[in-house]
Short mmCIF file of C-alpha atoms in Angstrom, two decimals:
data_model
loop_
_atom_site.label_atom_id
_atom_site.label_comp_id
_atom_site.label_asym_id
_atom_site.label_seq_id
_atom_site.Cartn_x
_atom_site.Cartn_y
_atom_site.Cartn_z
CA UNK A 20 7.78 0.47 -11.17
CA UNK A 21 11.12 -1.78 -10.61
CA UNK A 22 10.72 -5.44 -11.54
CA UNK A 23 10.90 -5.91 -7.85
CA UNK A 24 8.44 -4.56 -7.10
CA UNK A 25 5.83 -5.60 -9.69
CA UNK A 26 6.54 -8.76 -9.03
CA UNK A 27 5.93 -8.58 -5.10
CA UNK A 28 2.49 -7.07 -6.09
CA UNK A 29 1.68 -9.83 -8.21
CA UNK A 30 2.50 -12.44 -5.54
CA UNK A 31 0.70 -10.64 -2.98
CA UNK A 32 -2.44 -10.47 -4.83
CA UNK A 33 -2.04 -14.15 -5.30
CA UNK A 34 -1.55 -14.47 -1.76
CA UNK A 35 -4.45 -12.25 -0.78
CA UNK A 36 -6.95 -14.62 -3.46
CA UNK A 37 -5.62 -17.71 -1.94
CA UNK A 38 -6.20 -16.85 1.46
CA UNK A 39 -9.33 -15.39 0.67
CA UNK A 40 -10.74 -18.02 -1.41
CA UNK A 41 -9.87 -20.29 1.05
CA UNK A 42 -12.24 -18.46 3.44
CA UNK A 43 -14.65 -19.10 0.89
CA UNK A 44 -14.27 -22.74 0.58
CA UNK A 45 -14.12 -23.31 4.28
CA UNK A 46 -17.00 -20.76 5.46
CA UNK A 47 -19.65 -21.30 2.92
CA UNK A 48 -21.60 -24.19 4.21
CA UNK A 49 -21.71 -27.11 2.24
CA UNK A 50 -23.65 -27.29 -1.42
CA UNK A 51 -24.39 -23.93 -0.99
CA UNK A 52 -23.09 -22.73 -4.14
CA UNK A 53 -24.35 -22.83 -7.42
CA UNK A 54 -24.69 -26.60 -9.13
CA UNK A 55 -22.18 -28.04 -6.83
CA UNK A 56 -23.87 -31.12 -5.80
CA UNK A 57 -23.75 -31.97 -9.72
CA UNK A 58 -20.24 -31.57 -9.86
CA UNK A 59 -19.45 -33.40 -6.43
CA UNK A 60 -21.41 -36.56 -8.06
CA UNK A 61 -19.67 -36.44 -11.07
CA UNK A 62 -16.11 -36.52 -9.26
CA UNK A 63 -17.53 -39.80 -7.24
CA UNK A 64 -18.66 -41.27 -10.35
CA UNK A 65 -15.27 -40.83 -12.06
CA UNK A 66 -13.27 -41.83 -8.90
CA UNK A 67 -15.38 -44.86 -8.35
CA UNK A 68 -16.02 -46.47 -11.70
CA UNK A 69 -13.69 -44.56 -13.84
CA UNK A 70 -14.60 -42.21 -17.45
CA UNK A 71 -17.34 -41.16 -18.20
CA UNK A 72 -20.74 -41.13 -16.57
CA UNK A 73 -23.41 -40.36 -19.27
CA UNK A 74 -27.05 -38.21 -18.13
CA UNK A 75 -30.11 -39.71 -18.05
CA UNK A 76 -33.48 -39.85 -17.22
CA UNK A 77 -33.68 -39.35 -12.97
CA UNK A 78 -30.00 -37.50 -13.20
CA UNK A 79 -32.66 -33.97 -12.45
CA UNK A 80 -35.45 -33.60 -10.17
CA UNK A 81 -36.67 -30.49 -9.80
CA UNK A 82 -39.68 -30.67 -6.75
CA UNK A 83 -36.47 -32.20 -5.05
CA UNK A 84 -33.69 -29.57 -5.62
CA UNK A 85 -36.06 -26.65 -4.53
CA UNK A 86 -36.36 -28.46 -1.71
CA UNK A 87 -33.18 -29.17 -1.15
CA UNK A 88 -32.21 -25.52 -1.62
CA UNK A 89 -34.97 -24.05 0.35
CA UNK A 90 -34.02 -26.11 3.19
CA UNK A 91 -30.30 -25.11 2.70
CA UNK A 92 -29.81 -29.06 2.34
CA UNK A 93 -30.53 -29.95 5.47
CA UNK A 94 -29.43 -33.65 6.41
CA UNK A 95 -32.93 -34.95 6.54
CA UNK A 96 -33.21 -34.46 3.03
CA UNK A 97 -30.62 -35.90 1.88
CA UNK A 98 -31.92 -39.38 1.13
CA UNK A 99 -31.85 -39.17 -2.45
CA UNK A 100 -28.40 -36.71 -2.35
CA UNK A 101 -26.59 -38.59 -4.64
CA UNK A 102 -29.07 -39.10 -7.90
CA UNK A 103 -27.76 -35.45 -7.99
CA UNK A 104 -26.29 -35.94 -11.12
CA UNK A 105 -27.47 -33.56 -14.14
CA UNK A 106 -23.60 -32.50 -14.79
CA UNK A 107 -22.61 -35.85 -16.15
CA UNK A 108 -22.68 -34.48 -19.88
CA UNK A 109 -19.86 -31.87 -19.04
CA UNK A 110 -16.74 -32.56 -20.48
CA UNK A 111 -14.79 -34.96 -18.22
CA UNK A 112 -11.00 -32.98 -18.08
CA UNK A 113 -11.76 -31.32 -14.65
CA UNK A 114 -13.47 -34.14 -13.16
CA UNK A 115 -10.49 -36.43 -14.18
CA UNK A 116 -7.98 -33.91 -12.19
CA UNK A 117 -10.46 -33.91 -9.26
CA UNK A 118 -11.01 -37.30 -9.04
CA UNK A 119 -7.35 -38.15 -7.21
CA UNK A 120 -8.04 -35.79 -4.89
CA UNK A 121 -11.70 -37.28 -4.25
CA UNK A 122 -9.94 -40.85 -2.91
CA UNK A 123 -6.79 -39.42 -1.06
CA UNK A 124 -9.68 -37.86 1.04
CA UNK A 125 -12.29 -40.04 1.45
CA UNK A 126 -14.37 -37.61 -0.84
CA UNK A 127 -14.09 -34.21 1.33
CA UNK A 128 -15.34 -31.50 -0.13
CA UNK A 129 -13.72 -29.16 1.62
CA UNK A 130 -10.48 -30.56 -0.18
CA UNK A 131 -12.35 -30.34 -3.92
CA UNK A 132 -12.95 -26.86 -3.12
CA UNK A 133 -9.68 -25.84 -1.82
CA UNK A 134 -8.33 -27.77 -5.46
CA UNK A 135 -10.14 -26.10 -7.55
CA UNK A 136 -9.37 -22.44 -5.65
CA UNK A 137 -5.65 -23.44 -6.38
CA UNK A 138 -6.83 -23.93 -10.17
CA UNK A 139 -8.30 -20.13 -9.49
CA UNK A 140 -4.90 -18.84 -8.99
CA UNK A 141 -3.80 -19.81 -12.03
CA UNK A 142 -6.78 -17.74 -13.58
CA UNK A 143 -5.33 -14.77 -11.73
CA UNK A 144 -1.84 -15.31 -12.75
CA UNK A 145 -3.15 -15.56 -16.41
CA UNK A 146 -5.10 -12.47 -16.11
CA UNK A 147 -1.83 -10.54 -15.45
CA UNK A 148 0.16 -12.36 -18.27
CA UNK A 149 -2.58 -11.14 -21.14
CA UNK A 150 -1.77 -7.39 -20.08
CA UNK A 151 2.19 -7.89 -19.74
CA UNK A 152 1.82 -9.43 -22.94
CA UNK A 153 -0.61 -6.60 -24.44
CA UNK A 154 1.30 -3.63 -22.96
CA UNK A 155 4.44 -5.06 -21.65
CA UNK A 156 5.54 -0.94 -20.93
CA UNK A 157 2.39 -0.65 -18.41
CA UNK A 158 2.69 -2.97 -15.95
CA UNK A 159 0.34 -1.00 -13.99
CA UNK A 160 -2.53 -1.98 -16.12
CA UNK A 161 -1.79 -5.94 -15.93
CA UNK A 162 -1.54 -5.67 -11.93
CA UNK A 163 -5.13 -3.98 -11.67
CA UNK A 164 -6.52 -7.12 -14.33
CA UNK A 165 -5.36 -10.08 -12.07
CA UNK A 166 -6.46 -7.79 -8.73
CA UNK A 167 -10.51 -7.33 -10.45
CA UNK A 168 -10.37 -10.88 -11.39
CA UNK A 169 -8.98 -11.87 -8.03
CA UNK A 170 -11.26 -10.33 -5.80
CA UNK A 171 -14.87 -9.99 -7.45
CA UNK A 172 -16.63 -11.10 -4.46
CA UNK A 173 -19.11 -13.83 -6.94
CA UNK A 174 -15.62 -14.65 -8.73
CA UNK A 175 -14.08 -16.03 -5.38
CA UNK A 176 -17.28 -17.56 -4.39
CA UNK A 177 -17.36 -19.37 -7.12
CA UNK A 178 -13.77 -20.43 -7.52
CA UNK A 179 -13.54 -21.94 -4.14
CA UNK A 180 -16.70 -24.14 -5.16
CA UNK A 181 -16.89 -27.47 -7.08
CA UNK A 182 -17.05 -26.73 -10.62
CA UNK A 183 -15.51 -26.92 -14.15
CA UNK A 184 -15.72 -23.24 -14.28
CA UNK A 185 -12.38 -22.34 -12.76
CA UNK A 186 -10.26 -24.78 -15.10
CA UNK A 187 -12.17 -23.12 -18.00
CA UNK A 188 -11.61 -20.11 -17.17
CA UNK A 189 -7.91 -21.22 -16.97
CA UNK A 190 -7.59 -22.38 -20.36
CA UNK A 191 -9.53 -19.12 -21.80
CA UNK A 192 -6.40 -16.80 -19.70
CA UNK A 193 -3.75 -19.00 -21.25
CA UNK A 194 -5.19 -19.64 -24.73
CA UNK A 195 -5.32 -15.64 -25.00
CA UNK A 196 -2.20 -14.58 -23.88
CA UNK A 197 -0.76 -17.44 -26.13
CA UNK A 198 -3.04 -15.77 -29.00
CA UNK A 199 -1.72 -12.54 -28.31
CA UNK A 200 1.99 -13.29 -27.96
CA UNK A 201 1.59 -15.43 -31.32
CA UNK A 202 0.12 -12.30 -32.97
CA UNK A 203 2.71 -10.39 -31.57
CA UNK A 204 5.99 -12.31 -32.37
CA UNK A 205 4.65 -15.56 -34.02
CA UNK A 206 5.65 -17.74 -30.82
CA UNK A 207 4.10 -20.00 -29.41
CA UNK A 208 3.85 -21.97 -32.27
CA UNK A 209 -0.01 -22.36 -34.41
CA UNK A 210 0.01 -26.41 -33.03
CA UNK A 211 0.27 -25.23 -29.26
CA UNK A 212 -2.39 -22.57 -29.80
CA UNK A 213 -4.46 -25.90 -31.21
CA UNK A 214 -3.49 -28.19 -28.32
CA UNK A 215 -5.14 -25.32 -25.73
CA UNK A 216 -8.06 -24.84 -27.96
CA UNK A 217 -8.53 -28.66 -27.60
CA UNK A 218 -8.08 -28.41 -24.11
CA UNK A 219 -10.47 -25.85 -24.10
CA UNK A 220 -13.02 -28.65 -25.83
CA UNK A 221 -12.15 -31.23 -23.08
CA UNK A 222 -13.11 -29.20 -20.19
CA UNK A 223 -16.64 -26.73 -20.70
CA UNK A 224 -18.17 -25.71 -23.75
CA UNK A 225 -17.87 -22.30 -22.96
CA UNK A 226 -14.54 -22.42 -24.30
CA UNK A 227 -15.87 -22.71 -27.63
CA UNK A 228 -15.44 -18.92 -28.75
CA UNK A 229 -11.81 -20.00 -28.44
CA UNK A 230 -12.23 -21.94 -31.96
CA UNK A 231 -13.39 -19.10 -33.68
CA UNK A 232 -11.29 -16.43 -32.17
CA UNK A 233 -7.73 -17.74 -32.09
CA UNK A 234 -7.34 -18.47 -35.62
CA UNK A 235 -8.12 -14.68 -35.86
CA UNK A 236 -4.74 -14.52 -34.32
CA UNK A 237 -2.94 -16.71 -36.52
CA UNK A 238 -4.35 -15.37 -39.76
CA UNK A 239 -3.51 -11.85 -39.29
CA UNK A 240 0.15 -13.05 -37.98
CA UNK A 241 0.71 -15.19 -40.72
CA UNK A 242 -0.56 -13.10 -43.60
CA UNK A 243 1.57 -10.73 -43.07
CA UNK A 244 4.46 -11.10 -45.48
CA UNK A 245 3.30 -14.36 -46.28
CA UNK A 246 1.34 -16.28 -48.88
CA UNK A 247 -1.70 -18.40 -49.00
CA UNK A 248 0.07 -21.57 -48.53
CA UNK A 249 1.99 -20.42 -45.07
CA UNK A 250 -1.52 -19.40 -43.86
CA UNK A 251 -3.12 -22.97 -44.72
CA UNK A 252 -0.03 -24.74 -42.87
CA UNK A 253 -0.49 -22.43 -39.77
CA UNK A 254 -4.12 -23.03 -39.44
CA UNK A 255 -4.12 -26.51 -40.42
CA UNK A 256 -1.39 -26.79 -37.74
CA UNK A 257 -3.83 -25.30 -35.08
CA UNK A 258 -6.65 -27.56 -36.49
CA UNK A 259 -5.20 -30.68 -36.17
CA UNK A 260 -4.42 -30.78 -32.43
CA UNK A 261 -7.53 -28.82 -31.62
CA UNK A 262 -9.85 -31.21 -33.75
CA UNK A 263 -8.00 -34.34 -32.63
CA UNK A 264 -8.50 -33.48 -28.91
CA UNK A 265 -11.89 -32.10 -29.15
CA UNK A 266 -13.07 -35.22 -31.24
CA UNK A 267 -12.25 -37.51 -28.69
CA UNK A 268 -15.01 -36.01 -26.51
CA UNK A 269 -16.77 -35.72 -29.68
CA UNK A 270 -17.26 -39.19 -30.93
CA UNK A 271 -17.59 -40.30 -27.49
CA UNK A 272 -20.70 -38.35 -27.63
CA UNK A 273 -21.81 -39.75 -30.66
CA UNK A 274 -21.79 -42.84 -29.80
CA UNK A 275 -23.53 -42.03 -26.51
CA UNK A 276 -26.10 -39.96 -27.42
CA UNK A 277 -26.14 -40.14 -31.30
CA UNK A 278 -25.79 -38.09 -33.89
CA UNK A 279 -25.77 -34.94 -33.78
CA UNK A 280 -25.08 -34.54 -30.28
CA UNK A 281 -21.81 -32.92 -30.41
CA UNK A 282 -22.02 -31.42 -26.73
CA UNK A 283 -24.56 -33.91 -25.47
CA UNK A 284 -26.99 -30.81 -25.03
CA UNK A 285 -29.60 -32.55 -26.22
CA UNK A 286 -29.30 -35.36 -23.91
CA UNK A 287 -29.17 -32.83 -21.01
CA UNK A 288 -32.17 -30.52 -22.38
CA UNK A 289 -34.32 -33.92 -22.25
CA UNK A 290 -33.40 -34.57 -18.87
CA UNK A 291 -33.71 -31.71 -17.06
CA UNK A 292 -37.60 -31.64 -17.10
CA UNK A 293 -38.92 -28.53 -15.33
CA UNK A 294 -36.04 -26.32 -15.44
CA UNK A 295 -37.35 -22.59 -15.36
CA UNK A 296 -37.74 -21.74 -19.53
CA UNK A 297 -37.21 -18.07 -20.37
CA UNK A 298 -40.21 -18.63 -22.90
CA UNK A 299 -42.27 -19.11 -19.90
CA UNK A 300 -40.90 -16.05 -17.63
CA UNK A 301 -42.02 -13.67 -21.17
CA UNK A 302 -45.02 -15.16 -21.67
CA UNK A 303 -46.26 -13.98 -17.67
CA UNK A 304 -44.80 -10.85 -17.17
CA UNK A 305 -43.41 -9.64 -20.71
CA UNK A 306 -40.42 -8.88 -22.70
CA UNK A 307 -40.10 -5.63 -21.15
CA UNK A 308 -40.50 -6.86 -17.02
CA UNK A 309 -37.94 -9.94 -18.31
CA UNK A 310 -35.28 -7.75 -19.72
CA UNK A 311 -35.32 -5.83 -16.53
CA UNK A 312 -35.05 -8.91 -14.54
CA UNK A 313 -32.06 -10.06 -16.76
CA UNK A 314 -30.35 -6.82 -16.34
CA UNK A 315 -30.38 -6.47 -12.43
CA UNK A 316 -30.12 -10.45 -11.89
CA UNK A 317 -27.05 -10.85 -14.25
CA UNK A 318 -25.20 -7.80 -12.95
CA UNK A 319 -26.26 -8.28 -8.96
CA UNK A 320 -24.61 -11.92 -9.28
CA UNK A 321 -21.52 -10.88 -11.29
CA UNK A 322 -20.71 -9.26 -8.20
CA UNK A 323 -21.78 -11.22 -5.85
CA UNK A 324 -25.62 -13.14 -4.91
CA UNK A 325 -24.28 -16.06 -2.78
CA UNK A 326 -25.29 -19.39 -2.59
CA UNK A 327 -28.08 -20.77 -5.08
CA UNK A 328 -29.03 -17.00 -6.09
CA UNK A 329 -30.69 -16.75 -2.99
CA UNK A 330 -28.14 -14.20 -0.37
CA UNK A 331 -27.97 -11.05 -2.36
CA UNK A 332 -25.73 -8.87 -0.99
CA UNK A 333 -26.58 -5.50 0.80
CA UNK A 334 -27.47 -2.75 -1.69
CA UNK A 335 -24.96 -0.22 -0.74
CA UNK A 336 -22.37 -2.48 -1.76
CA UNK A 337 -23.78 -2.62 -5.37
CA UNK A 338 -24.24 0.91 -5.45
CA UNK A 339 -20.34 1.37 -4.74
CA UNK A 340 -19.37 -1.33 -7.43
CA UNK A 341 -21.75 0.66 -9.96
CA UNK A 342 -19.62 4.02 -8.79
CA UNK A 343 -16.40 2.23 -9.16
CA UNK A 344 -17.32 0.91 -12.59
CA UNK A 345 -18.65 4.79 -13.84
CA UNK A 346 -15.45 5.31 -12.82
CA UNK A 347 -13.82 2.90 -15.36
CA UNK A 348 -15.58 4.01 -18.17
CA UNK A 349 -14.84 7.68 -17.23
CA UNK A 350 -11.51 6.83 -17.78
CA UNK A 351 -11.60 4.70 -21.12
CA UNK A 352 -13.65 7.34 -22.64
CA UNK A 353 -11.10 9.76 -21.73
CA UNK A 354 -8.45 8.20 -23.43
CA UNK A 355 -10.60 8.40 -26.88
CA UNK A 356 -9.43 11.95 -27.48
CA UNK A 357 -5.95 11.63 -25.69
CA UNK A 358 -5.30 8.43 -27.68
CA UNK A 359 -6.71 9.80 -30.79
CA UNK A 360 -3.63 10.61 -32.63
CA UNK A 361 -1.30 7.85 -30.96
CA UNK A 362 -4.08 5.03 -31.89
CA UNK A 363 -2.58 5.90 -35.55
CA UNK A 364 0.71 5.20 -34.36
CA UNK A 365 -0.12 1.69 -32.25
CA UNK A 366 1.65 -0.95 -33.49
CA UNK A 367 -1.15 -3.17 -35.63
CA UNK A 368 -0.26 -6.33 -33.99
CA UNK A 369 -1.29 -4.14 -30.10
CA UNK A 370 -4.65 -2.76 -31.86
CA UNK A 371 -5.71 -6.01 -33.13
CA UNK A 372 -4.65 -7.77 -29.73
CA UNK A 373 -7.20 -4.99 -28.09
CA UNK A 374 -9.11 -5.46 -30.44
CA UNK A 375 -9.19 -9.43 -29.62
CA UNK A 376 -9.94 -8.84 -26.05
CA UNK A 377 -13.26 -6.71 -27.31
CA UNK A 378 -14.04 -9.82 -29.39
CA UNK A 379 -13.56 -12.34 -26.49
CA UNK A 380 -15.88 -10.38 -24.36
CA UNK A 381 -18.42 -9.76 -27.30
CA UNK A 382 -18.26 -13.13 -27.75
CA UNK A 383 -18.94 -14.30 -24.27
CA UNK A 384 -21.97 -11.92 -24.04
CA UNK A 385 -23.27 -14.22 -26.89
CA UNK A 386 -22.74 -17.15 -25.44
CA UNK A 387 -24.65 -16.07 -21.98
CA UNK A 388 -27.30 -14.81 -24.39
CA UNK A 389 -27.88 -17.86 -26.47
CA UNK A 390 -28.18 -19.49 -23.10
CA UNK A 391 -30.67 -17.26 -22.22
CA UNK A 392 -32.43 -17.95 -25.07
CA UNK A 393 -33.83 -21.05 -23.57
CA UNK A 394 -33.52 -21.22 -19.69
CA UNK A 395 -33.48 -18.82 -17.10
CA UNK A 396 -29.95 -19.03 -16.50
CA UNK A 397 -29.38 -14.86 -15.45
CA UNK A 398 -26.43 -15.62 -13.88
CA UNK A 399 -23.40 -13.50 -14.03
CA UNK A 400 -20.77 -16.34 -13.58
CA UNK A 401 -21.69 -17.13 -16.84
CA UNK A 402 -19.98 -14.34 -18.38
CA UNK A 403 -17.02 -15.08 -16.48
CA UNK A 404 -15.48 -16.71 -19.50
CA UNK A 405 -15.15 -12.65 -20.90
CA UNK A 406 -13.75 -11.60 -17.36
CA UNK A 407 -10.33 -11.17 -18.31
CA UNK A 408 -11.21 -8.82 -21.37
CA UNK A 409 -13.26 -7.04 -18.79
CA UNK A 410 -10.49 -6.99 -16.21
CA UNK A 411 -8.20 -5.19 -18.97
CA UNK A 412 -10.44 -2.56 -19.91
CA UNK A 413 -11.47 -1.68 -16.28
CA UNK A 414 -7.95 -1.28 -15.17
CA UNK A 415 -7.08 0.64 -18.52
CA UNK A 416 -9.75 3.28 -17.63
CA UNK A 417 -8.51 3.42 -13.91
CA UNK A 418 -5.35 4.14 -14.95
CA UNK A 419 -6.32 6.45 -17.65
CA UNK A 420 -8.14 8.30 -14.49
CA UNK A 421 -4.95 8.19 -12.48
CA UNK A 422 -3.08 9.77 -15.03
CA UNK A 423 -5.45 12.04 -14.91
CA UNK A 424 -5.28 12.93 -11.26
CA UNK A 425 -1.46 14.32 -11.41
CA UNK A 426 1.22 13.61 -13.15
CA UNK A 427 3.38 12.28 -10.40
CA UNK A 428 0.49 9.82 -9.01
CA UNK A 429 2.78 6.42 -8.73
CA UNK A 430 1.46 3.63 -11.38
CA UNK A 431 0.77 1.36 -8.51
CA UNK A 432 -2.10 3.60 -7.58
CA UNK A 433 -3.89 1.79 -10.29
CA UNK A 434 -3.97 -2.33 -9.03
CA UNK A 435 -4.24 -0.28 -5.27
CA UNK A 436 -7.83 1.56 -6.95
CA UNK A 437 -8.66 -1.75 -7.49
CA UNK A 438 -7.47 -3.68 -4.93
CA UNK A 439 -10.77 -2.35 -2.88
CA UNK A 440 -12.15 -5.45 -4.03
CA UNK A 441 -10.36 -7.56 -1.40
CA UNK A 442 -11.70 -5.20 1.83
CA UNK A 443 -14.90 -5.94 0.06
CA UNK A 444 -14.29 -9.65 -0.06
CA UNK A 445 -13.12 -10.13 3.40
CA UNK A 446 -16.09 -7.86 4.81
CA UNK A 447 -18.83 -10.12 3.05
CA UNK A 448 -16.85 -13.48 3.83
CA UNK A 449 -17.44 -12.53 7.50
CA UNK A 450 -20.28 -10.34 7.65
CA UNK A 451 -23.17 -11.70 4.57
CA UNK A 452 -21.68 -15.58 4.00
CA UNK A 453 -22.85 -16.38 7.43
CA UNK A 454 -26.56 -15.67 6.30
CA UNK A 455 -26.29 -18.68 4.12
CA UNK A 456 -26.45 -20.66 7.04
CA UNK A 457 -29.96 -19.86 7.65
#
């Protein structure tokens, strides 16, 4: 594949997303997606009266949000709209790049979501930069990463909604390809890798894997050939910026909520009274009948379950995403015995980056557990910070499978296997998203 041409299929999956998620943020009616009320109010508090609202008591009303959903927010309803407001402990960085666009349009939230879909481009873009940078001799493999991350049908739902989610995802792409080029060649620099980290801590908490995985990156780089102290200096170099940006948010906290409310958690487990427990769930139907429900919930609305979990889509479709992904994991176990010998021969700094990329994804299965733990929160977009991971190994196991198929099959077969996704996309933007509407 010519430069040329990898870069033309690079900007035309961008194109495709962009076009596509702007479907998305123009079709689906309004507040129909997950939490997006909660956001909206915290972009009007911020453009109004400035940084940063705090949650309280009245921000969460449950009786009225089931409502609210159940009648698909219908306008006489909507008397109470704006005490909406159980997002305020989220970390203010999105909110504070939403806000301008908030007063240059009165508020529109067709605009918000149309911002943060451009934000969701950058995702995509970043998503193809981790492979290039983790197998810069297969560009193949990077193209079909940014086209599954692109075009999950949930994915674009989401990212042409009002949320935080899209900017975190952003930082997790760009902190990782900066944490594998670092491992790589020792560029960018440890204090960079600590200024997205704290960027990371300014925008969702589900960045916070980042703190414990990127150092990874920087230890194993800068113990090689070098001694205790040149480790220390790296990773205090990484610390400071991370620390100093992240305790900002921190202290703010602190003296909000008090001590030891790093996150403000706390604040927001006390408001939100009435909130579906997963102790509660177990306790009527069992551990066995709530693990199922976990399994098919989580993995139906990775994929797509529209609006507030209630428009799942038809089940042929997941029964061809479940086909494509057997697929995928044909492949990647087929490269086990194929890659036996040359796995010996990888350069360390490539098997550790892969070997990153399982960590990130391990880690954000964690995170959605520990969630879990408490609410009923089985909602696939909340493994989307691990997507990218995912993205890489998918595409790695269609390729290995197109390999496979002949030995003259072109590389770009691989982001076109994948590129399904967008016919899928379009077809449910025009055929299911309409349901929504009642």
């Amino acid at each position: 594949m010519t430069k040329r041409t990898e870069r033309a299929v690079i900007a035309a999956i961008v194109i495709v997303y962009l076009l596509l998620a702007a479907g998305y943020a123009l079709r689906v009616p309004a507040w129909l997606a997950p939490d997006e009320p909660a956001h909206y109010h915290y972009i009007a508090q911020v453009a109004d009266s400035g940084c940063c609202p705090v949650i309280e008591a009245g921000d969460w009303d449950q009786a009225y949000l089931s409502a609210l959903t159940a009648a698909d927010f219908a306008p006489a309803l909507l008397d109470r709209f704006d005490a909406i407001q159980y997002e305020d402990h989220q970390p203010p960085l999105y909110y504070l790049l939403a806000s301008p666009v908030f007063r240059l349009t009165g508020g529109s939230l067709a605009a918000l979501r149309l911002f943060t879909a451009l934000i969701g481009a950058g995702v995509v873009i970043a998503a193809y930069a981790v492979g290039r940078a983790l197998l810069p001799d297969q560009p193949q493999i990077a193209l079909g990463a940014a086209a599954l991350v692109a075009f999950v049908p949930q994915h674009v739902h989401i990212l042409a909604s009002v949320n935080n989610d899209a900017l975190a995802e952003l930082v997790i792409g760009w902190a990782l390809w900066a944490g594998v080029r670092h491992l790589k060649s020792g560029s960018p620099s440890p204090w960079l890798l600590g200024v997205l980290v704290g960027i990371g801590l300014l925008t969702k908490v589900s960045t916070l894997f980042l703190v414990g995985l990127i150092p990874l990156a920087i230890l194993f780089r800068q113990g090689r050939g070098g001694g205790r102290r040149r480790i220390f200096t790296a990773l205090a170099l990484f610390a400071v910026p991370a620390l100093l940006l992240g305790g900002v948010w921190w202290m703010r906290n602190f003296g909000v909520y008090g001590f030891p409310d790093l996150f403000g958690l706390r604040a927001h487990d006390a408001v939100v009274i009435g909130q579906p427990r997963t102790a509660e769930l177990i306790a009527q139907v069992g551990i066995g009948e709530t693990l199922r429900q976990i399994a098919t919930t989580t993995f139906q609305s990775f994929w797509g379950q529209f609006g507030w979990m209630e428009l799942a889509l038809p089940a042929w479709t997941y029964g061809l995403i479940g086909a494509f992904l057997a697929l995928a994991l044909i492949g990647l176990l087929a490269l086990v015995p194929r890659r036996g010998r040359a796995w010996a021969q990888t350069p360390r700094e490539t098997a550790l980056a892969w070997a990153g990329m399982g960590a990130a994804l391990l880690l954000a299965l964690a995170q959605f557990a520990y969630y879990n733990l408490t609410f009923q929160q089985f909602q696939g977009r909340y493994l989307y910070p691990g997507l990218i991971p995912l993205a890489l190994f998918a595409a790695a196991g269609i390729d290995a499978l197109r390999g496979r198929l002949t030995a003259r099959a072109p590389i770009w077969l691989t982001p076109a296997l994948i590129g399904w996704l967008a016919a899928l996309t379009l077809f449910l933007l025009w055929r299911v998203v309409p349901g929504l509407a009642g």
